[in-house]
Amino acid sequence: MLTALRQAPMGIAIFDREMRYLAASAQYLTDQGLPGDTPMEGRLHYEVFPDIPQRWRDIHARVLTEGAEFGHEGEAFERADGQVEWIRWSIAPWRADDGSIGGLVLYTEEVTSRVEARLRLEAAEGKYRAVFTQAAMGVARVAPDGQLLEVNDRFCEIAHRSRADLLTRTYQEITHPDDLDTDMAQARALLAGDIDTYSIEKRYIGQAGEPVWIDLTVSLVRKSGGEPDYFISVIADIAARKDAQAEQQRYQGQLRLMINELNHRVKNTLATVQSMAAQTLRGEPDPLSAYEKFEARLMGLSEVHEVLTRERWHGAALHEVAHRALRPFGDGASERIRLDGPEVWLTPGAALTMALVFHELATNAVKYGSLSRHSGRVDVTWTLQRPGERLRLTWVETGGPRVAPPTRRGFGSRLIERALQGELRGSAAMAFDAAGLTCAMEAVLPDRADMLTLIDGAGV
């Protein structure tokens, strides 16, 4: 029995109640820095090792007097040379045949390599945990079947979901249906070993059902045998970039729309100027008079162009269009023109059309109608009917000379009717009453929400 004890592969020492050695294994002696064949029987433990700290002396006393047992899976001990070793130990009483405590048994095992390996593993896990938890990117461990195993705080934040919710989900469940096929195809290629990693832009579905744009990078961790263990998914929030891209696309669309609109308006304006020139020159044999008429009509267009330029060609208010078009008719005439109606916003084409209409009506009034006399006046009133945005506008002259129907239709009348029919899908009806001219006009206006939007993003 003693021979087997001495040859045991671990440190074993048996003591009596006085802490004298009854037996000790060669491994114990070696661990204590003694030759393995050192005779120990009968020697007092505290004489062999006089530097034993009081803590250990107290433990020995409690085992011998109370029958207590103690142990440790790995405790650091510093040798005389300063080297630290880790010892797994246990200590317990042994009892005589009558049940009394006869002494104690000490078991020791040097486990330095195991403890140091465990400490290295714990340090590595601590670093991993710190990186995983505090990473600026969203990080998740995902099972090969798609089940989310672990997520950090940033992942929850980006995905717009709680950790409790995510850990009950698969990545397939939180991926937008339109992006799922691409993601799963890449994951299958990764599992098959065809690729080492992949990155895609995709959308998650947030907890409230909203789409969440992310940049996803996935790699695969395999077991020692090569079998898939889990995916590492790293995500970044790209919502701001996607919003910027969408805004840029919207801006480009607006810019193309603006260019097309301006191109259309310039062509229409040039066509209008061409028509005005042809009609003016054809209907007025006197070159000087023709020039004055043509210049006046161009000035009317210029006034409205100024308004449209200020408004970045989004349109203009009807009241301002009328005011600008009628302002050139001076000598106090503008004070005898009353404008009354609700706020109405006109598209650029409609604004130019109405400016020409007002100019022609005012020119006629100055030459032949109510504005040719100081007592005459003009009332311009309008209403806007919704839905349908139908504009009804009336030009009424009073206080002028007696009016008679014209013997022929002039350029002004034709311009008014054609302009309203073309640009505004409307009509004009003129009544030449003795008291003065009345022109009743109707037009259909587009919804302001459908008008051209500012390049800088502000709505009209």
PDB file of C-alpha atoms in Angstrom, residues 285-387:
ATOM      1  CA  PRO A 285     -49.529  99.108 -92.069  1.00  0.00           C
ATOM      2  CA  ASP A 286     -47.787 101.982 -90.273  1.00  0.00           C
ATOM      3  CA  PRO A 287     -44.277 100.730 -89.262  1.00  0.00           C
ATOM      4  CA  LEU A 288     -43.986 103.080 -86.295  1.00  0.00           C
ATOM      5  CA  SER A 289     -47.384 102.104 -84.926  1.00  0.00           C
ATOM      6  CA  ALA A 290     -46.583  98.413 -85.514  1.00  0.00           C
ATOM      7  CA  TYR A 291     -43.311  98.802 -83.636  1.00  0.00           C
ATOM      8  CA  GLU A 292     -45.032 100.490 -80.676  1.00  0.00           C
ATOM      9  CA  LYS A 293     -47.661  97.749 -80.463  1.00  0.00           C
ATOM     10  CA  PHE A 294     -45.113  94.985 -80.754  1.00  0.00           C
ATOM     11  CA  GLU A 295     -42.890  96.607 -78.143  1.00  0.00           C
ATOM     12  CA  ALA A 296     -45.818  96.985 -75.724  1.00  0.00           C
ATOM     13  CA  ARG A 297     -46.715  93.308 -76.080  1.00  0.00           C
ATOM     14  CA  LEU A 298     -43.107  92.287 -75.481  1.00  0.00           C
ATOM     15  CA  MET A 299     -43.019  94.454 -72.356  1.00  0.00           C
ATOM     16  CA  GLY A 300     -46.102  92.663 -71.098  1.00  0.00           C
ATOM     17  CA  LEU A 301     -44.336  89.337 -71.555  1.00  0.00           C
ATOM     18  CA  SER A 302     -41.208  90.736 -69.903  1.00  0.00           C
ATOM     19  CA  GLU A 303     -43.124  91.745 -66.786  1.00  0.00           C
ATOM     20  CA  VAL A 304     -44.395  88.220 -66.257  1.00  0.00           C
ATOM     21  CA  HIS A 305     -41.004  86.703 -67.103  1.00  0.00           C
ATOM     22  CA  GLU A 306     -39.577  88.760 -64.265  1.00  0.00           C
ATOM     23  CA  VAL A 307     -42.077  87.241 -61.855  1.00  0.00           C
ATOM     24  CA  LEU A 308     -41.424  83.728 -63.152  1.00  0.00           C
ATOM     25  CA  THR A 309     -37.661  84.185 -62.863  1.00  0.00           C
ATOM     26  CA  ARG A 310     -38.043  85.314 -59.273  1.00  0.00           C
ATOM     27  CA  GLU A 311     -40.158  82.231 -58.583  1.00  0.00           C
ATOM     28  CA  ARG A 312     -37.629  80.016 -60.402  1.00  0.00           C
ATOM     29  CA  TRP A 313     -40.178  79.262 -63.058  1.00  0.00           C
ATOM     30  CA  HIS A 314     -42.510  77.445 -60.754  1.00  0.00           C
ATOM     31  CA  GLY A 315     -45.341  79.760 -61.687  1.00  0.00           C
ATOM     32  CA  ALA A 316     -46.838  82.969 -60.390  1.00  0.00           C
ATOM     33  CA  ALA A 317     -49.841  84.265 -58.477  1.00  0.00           C
ATOM     34  CA  LEU A 318     -52.740  85.391 -60.683  1.00  0.00           C
ATOM     35  CA  HIS A 319     -53.102  88.673 -58.777  1.00  0.00           C
ATOM     36  CA  GLU A 320     -49.450  89.596 -59.410  1.00  0.00           C
ATOM     37  CA  VAL A 321     -49.639  88.544 -63.064  1.00  0.00           C
ATOM     38  CA  ALA A 322     -52.648  90.815 -63.565  1.00  0.00           C
ATOM     39  CA  HIS A 323     -51.028  93.662 -61.644  1.00  0.00           C
ATOM     40  CA  ARG A 324     -47.792  93.438 -63.630  1.00  0.00           C
ATOM     41  CA  ALA A 325     -49.520  93.131 -66.989  1.00  0.00           C
ATOM     42  CA  LEU A 326     -51.808  96.110 -66.362  1.00  0.00           C
ATOM     43  CA  ARG A 327     -49.255  98.386 -64.660  1.00  0.00           C
ATOM     44  CA  PRO A 328     -47.802  99.809 -67.948  1.00  0.00           C
ATOM     45  CA  PHE A 329     -51.132 101.440 -68.734  1.00  0.00           C
ATOM     46  CA  GLY A 330     -50.193 104.626 -66.878  1.00  0.00           C
ATOM     47  CA  ASP A 331     -51.640 108.101 -66.528  1.00  0.00           C
ATOM     48  CA  GLY A 332     -53.536 106.863 -63.508  1.00  0.00           C
ATOM     49  CA  ALA A 333     -55.256 104.122 -65.476  1.00  0.00           C
ATOM     50  CA  SER A 334     -53.948 101.442 -63.151  1.00  0.00           C
ATOM     51  CA  GLU A 335     -55.784 103.128 -60.267  1.00  0.00           C
ATOM     52  CA  ARG A 336     -59.029 102.605 -62.177  1.00  0.00           C
ATOM     53  CA  ILE A 337     -58.462  98.884 -62.554  1.00  0.00           C
ATOM     54  CA  ARG A 338     -59.811  96.831 -59.643  1.00  0.00           C
ATOM     55  CA  LEU A 339     -58.555  93.290 -59.062  1.00  0.00           C
ATOM     56  CA  ASP A 340     -60.564  90.999 -56.825  1.00  0.00           C
ATOM     57  CA  GLY A 341     -60.372  87.236 -56.345  1.00  0.00           C
ATOM     58  CA  PRO A 342     -58.942  84.435 -54.207  1.00  0.00           C
ATOM     59  CA  GLU A 343     -55.341  83.287 -54.288  1.00  0.00           C
ATOM     60  CA  VAL A 344     -54.704  81.370 -57.500  1.00  0.00           C
ATOM     61  CA  TRP A 345     -51.361  79.934 -58.547  1.00  0.00           C
ATOM     62  CA  LEU A 346     -50.635  79.699 -62.256  1.00  0.00           C
ATOM     63  CA  THR A 347     -48.146  77.473 -64.025  1.00  0.00           C
ATOM     64  CA  PRO A 348     -45.481  79.293 -66.087  1.00  0.00           C
ATOM     65  CA  GLY A 349     -47.401  78.727 -69.319  1.00  0.00           C
ATOM     66  CA  ALA A 350     -50.674  79.845 -67.771  1.00  0.00           C
ATOM     67  CA  ALA A 351     -49.006  82.956 -66.323  1.00  0.00           C
ATOM     68  CA  LEU A 352     -47.643  83.990 -69.733  1.00  0.00           C
ATOM     69  CA  THR A 353     -50.994  83.314 -71.351  1.00  0.00           C
ATOM     70  CA  MET A 354     -52.926  85.392 -68.852  1.00  0.00           C
ATOM     71  CA  ALA A 355     -50.380  88.207 -69.113  1.00  0.00           C
ATOM     72  CA  LEU A 356     -50.964  88.388 -72.868  1.00  0.00           C
ATOM     73  CA  VAL A 357     -54.726  88.230 -72.369  1.00  0.00           C
ATOM     74  CA  PHE A 358     -54.674  91.075 -69.848  1.00  0.00           C
ATOM     75  CA  HIS A 359     -52.360  93.108 -72.080  1.00  0.00           C
ATOM     76  CA  GLU A 360     -54.625  92.749 -75.110  1.00  0.00           C
ATOM     77  CA  LEU A 361     -57.758  93.589 -73.132  1.00  0.00           C
ATOM     78  CA  ALA A 362     -56.095  96.638 -71.540  1.00  0.00           C
ATOM     79  CA  THR A 363     -54.710  97.827 -74.879  1.00  0.00           C
ATOM     80  CA  ASN A 364     -58.205  97.642 -76.390  1.00  0.00           C
ATOM     81  CA  ALA A 365     -59.665  99.421 -73.335  1.00  0.00           C
ATOM     82  CA  VAL A 366     -57.147 102.274 -73.653  1.00  0.00           C
ATOM     83  CA  LYS A 367     -57.768 102.707 -77.366  1.00  0.00           C
ATOM     84  CA  TYR A 368     -61.505 102.096 -77.635  1.00  0.00           C
ATOM     85  CA  GLY A 369     -62.975 101.196 -74.265  1.00  0.00           C
ATOM     86  CA  SER A 370     -63.395 102.432 -70.719  1.00  0.00           C
ATOM     87  CA  LEU A 371     -59.746 103.380 -70.142  1.00  0.00           C
ATOM     88  CA  SER A 372     -59.918 105.847 -73.022  1.00  0.00           C
ATOM     89  CA  ARG A 373     -61.828 108.193 -70.691  1.00  0.00           C
ATOM     90  CA  HIS A 374     -60.957 109.435 -67.202  1.00  0.00           C
ATOM     91  CA  SER A 375     -64.379 108.368 -65.928  1.00  0.00           C
ATOM     92  CA  GLY A 376     -63.982 104.758 -67.088  1.00  0.00           C
ATOM     93  CA  ARG A 377     -62.878 101.782 -65.044  1.00  0.00           C
ATOM     94  CA  VAL A 378     -62.265  98.038 -65.334  1.00  0.00           C
ATOM     95  CA  ASP A 379     -63.287  95.370 -62.823  1.00  0.00           C
ATOM     96  CA  VAL A 380     -61.318  92.100 -63.029  1.00  0.00           C
ATOM     97  CA  THR A 381     -62.830  89.452 -60.780  1.00  0.00           C
ATOM     98  CA  TRP A 382     -62.323  85.711 -60.556  1.00  0.00           C
ATOM     99  CA  THR A 383     -63.377  82.659 -58.620  1.00  0.00           C
ATOM    100  CA  LEU A 384     -61.825  79.219 -58.279  1.00  0.00           C
ATOM    101  CA  GLN A 385     -64.036  76.175 -58.077  1.00  0.00           C
ATOM    102  CA  ARG A 386     -62.750  73.022 -56.377  1.00  0.00           C
ATOM    103  CA  PRO A 387     -62.430  70.174 -57.032  1.00  0.00           C
TER     104      PRO A 387
END
